[in-house]
XYZ file of N, CA and C in Angstrom:
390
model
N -49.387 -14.904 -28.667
C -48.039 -15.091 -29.156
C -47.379 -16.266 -28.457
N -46.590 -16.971 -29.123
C -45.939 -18.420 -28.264
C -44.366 -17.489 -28.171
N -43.614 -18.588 -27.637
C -42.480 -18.094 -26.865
C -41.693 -17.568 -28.001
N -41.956 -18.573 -29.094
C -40.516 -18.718 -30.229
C -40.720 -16.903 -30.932
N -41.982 -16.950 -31.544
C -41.817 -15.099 -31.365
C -41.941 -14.381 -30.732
N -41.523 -14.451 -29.266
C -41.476 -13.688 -28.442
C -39.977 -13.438 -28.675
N -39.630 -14.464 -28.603
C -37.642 -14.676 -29.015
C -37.201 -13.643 -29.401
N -37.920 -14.049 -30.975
C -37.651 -13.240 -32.467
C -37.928 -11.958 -32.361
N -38.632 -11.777 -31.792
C -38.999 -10.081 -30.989
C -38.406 -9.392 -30.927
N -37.664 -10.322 -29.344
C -36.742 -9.710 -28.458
C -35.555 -9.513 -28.829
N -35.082 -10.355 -29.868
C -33.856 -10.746 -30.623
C -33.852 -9.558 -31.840
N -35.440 -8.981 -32.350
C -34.681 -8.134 -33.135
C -34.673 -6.662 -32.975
N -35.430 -6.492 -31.205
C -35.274 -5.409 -30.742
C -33.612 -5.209 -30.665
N -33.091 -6.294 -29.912
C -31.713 -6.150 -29.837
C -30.961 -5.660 -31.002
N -30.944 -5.857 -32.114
C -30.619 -6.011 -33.164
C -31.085 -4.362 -33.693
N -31.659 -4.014 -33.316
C -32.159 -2.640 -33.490
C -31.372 -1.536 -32.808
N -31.287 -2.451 -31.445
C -30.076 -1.634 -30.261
C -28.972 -0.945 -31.029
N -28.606 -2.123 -31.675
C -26.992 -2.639 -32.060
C -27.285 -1.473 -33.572
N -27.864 -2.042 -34.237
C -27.897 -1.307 -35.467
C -28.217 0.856 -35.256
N -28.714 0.961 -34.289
C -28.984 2.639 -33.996
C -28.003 3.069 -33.046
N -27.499 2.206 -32.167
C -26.412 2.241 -31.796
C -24.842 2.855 -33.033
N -24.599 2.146 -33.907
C -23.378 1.814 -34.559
C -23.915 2.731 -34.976
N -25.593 3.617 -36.024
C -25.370 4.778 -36.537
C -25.279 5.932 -35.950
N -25.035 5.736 -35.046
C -24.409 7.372 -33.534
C -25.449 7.575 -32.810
N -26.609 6.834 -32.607
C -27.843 7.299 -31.704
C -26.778 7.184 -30.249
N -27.377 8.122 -29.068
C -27.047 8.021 -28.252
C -27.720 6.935 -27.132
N -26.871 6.294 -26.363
C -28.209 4.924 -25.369
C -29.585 5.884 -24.847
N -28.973 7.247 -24.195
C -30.566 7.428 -23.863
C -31.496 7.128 -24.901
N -31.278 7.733 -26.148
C -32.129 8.182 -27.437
C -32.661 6.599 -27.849
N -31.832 5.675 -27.769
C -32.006 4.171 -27.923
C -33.066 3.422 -26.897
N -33.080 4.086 -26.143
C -33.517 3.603 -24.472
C -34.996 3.996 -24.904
N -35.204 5.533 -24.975
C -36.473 5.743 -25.159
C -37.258 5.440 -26.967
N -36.488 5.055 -27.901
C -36.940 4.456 -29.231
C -37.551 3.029 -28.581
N -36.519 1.904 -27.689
C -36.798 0.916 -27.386
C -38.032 0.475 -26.561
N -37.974 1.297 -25.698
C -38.707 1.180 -24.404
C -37.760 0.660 -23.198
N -36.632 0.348 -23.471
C -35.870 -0.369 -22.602
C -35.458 0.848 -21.625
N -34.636 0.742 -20.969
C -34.106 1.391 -19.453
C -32.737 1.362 -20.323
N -31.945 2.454 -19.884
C -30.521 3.131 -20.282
C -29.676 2.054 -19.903
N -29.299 1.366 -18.618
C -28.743 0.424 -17.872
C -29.027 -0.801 -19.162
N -30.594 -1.311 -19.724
C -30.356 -2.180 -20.363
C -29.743 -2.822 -21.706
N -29.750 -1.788 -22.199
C -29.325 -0.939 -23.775
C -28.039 -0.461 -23.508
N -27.301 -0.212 -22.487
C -25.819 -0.370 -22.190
C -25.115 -1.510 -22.203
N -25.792 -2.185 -21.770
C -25.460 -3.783 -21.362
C -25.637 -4.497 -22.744
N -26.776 -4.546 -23.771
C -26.882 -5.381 -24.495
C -25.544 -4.414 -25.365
N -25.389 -3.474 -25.711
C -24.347 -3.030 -26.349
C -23.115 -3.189 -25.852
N -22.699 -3.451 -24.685
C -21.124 -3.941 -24.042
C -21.105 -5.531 -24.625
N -22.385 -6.197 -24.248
C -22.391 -7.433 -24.536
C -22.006 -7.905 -26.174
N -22.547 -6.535 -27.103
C -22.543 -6.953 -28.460
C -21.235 -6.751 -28.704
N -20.326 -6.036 -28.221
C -18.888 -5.252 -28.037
C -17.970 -6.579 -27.934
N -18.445 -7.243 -26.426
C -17.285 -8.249 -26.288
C -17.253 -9.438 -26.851
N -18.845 -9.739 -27.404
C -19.200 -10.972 -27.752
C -19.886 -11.685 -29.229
N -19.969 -10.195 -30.122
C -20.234 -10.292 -31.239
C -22.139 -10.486 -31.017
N -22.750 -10.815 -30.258
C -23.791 -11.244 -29.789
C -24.531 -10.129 -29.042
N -25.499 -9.794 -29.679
C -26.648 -8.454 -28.708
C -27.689 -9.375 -27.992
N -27.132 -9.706 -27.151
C -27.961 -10.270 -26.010
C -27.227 -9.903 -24.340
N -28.219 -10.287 -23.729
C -27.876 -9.450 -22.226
C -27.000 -10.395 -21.843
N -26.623 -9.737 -20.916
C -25.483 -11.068 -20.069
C -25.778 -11.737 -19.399
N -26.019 -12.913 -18.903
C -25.943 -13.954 -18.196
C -25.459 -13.696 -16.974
N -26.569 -13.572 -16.130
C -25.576 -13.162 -14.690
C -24.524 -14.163 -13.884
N -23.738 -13.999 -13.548
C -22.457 -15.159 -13.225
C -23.038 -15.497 -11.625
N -23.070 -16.725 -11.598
C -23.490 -17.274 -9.901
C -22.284 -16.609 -8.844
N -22.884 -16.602 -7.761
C -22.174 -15.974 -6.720
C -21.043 -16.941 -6.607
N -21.058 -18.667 -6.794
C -20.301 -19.204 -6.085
C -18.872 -19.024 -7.329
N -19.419 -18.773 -8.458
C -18.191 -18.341 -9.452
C -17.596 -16.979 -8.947
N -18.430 -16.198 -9.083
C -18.409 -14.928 -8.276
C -17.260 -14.768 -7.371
N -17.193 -15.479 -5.838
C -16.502 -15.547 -4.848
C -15.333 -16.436 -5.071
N -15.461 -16.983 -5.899
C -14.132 -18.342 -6.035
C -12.656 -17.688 -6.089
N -11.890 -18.128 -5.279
C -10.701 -17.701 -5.286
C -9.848 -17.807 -6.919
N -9.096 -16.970 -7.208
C -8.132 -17.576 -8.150
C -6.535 -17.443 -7.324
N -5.925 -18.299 -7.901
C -4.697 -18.616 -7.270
C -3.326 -18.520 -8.593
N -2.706 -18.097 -8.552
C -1.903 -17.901 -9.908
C -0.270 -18.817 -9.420
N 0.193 -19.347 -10.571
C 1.587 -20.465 -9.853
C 2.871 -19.921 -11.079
N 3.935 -19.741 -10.488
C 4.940 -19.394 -11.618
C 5.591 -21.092 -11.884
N 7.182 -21.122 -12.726
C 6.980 -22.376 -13.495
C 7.280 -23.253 -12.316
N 7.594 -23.283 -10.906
C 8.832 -23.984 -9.946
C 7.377 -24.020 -8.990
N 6.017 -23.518 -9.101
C 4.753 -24.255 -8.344
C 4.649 -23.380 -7.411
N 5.190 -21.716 -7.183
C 5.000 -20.941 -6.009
C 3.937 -20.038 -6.342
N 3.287 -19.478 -5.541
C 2.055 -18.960 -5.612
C 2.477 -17.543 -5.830
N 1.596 -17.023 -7.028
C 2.300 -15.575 -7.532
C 1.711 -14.585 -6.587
N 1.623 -13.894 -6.029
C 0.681 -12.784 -5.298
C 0.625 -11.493 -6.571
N -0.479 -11.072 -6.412
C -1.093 -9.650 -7.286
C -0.150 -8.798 -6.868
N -0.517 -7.949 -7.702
C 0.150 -6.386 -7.736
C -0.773 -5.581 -6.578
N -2.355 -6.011 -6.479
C -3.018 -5.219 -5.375
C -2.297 -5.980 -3.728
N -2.031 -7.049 -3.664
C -1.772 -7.866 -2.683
C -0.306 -7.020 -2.206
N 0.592 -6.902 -2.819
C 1.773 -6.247 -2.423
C 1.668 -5.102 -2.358
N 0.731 -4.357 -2.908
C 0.273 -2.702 -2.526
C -0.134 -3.072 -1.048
N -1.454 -3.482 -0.810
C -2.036 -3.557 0.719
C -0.837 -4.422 1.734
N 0.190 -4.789 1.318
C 0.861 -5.284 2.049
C 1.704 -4.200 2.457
N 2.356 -3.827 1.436
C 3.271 -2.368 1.860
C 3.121 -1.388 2.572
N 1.499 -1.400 2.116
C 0.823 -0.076 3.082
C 0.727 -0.883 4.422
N 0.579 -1.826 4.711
C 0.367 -2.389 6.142
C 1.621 -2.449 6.422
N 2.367 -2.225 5.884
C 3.839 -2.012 6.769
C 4.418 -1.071 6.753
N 4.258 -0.477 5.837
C 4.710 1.053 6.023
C 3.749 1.502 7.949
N 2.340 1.242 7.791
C 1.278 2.062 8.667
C 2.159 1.671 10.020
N 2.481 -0.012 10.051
C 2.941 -0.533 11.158
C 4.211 -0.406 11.641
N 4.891 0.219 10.762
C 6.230 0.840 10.888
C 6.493 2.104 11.706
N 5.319 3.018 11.110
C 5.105 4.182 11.725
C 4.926 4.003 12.786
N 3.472 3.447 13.241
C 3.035 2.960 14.701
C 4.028 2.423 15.598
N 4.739 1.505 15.114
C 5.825 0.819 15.923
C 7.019 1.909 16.788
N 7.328 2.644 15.442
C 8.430 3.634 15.851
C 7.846 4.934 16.846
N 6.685 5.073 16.744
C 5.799 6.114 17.834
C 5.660 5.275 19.217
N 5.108 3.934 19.452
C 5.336 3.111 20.479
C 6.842 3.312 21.290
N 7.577 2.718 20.202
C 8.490 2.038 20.855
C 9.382 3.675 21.631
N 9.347 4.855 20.679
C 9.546 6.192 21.564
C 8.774 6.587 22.929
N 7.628 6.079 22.711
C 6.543 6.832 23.710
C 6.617 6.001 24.790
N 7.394 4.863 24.797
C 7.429 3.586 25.849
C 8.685 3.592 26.771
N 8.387 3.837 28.001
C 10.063 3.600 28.846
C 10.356 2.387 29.050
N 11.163 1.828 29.346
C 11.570 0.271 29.733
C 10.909 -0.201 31.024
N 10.729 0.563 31.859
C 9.816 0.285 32.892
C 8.751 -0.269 32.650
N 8.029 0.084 31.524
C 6.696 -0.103 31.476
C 5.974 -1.251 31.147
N 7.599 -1.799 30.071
C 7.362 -2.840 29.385
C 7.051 -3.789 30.081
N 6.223 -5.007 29.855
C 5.865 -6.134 30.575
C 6.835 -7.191 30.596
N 6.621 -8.395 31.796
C 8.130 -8.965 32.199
C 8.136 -10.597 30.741
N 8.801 -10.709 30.518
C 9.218 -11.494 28.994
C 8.488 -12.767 29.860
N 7.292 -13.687 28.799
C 6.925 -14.952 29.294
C 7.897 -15.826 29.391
N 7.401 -16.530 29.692
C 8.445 -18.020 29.999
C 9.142 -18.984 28.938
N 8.401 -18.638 27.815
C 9.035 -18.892 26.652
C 10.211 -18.435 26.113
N 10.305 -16.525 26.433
C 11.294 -15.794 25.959
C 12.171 -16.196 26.958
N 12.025 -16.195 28.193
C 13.071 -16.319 29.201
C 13.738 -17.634 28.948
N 12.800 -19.009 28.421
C 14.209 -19.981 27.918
C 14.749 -19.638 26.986
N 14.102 -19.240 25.959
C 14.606 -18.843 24.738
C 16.263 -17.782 25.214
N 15.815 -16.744 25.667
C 16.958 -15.936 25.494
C 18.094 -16.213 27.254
N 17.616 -17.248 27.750
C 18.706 -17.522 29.142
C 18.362 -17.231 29.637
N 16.994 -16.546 30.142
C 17.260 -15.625 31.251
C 16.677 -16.450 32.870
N 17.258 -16.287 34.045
C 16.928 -16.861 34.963
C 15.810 -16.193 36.026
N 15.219 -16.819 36.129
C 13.759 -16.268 37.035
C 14.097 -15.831 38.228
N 15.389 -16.386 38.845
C 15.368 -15.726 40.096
C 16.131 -14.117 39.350
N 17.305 -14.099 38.174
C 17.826 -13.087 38.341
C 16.229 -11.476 37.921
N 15.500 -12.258 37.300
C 14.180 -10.913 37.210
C 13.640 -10.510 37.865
N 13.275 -11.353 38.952
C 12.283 -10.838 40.626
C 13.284 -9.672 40.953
């Protein structure tokens, strides 16, 4: 056999998918008519679903895969997700909690003496802290 009917083969196994599929076969029942694996006969049928086309999917490269997307409203500011402000909230809510258990469980004694930064910042004089 050369490639081109190997194609035509494969192309009208698919096509077989699709067609026993649409008359109510179930994927297992399709899987074992085909010879294919349940996983593959899912896939060529999602694929025929989104794409009009019973062929497998094209696996997407990792570097598409990993690529950031970045979203901009009309004035060029960067939109953040709806998951991004969830995990944000929860990190402040968590750190809120934590903070307010610290800052109870802590006497003023304990606290460490303000660097040298805070001390210009807020006036304070080095001899009056010794």
């Amino acid at each position: 056999m050369t490639n081109s009917t190997e194609e035509q083969d494969q192309a009208a196994k698919r096509w077989m998918i699709v067609g026993a599929y649409q008359a109510g076969a179930s994927e297992r029942k399709i899987a074992r008519l085909s010879g294919l694996s349940t996983t593959a006969v899912r896939h060529i049928i999602l694929n025929y679903q989104q794409t009009g086309i019973p062929s497998i999917p094209k696996k997407v490269p990792k570097r598409v895969r990993e690529k950031l997307i970045v979203e901009y409203d009309e004035d060029g500011n960067i939109i953040e997700s709806e998951d991004e402000e969830d995990e944000e909230e929860q990190d402040h809510e968590s750190s809120r909690k934590r903070t307010k258990y610290d800052e109870s469980s802590q006497s003023p004694n304990r606290l460490p003496p303000p660097s040298k930064m805070d001390q210009t910042i807020r006036g304070y004089e080095e001899a009056g802290m010794n």
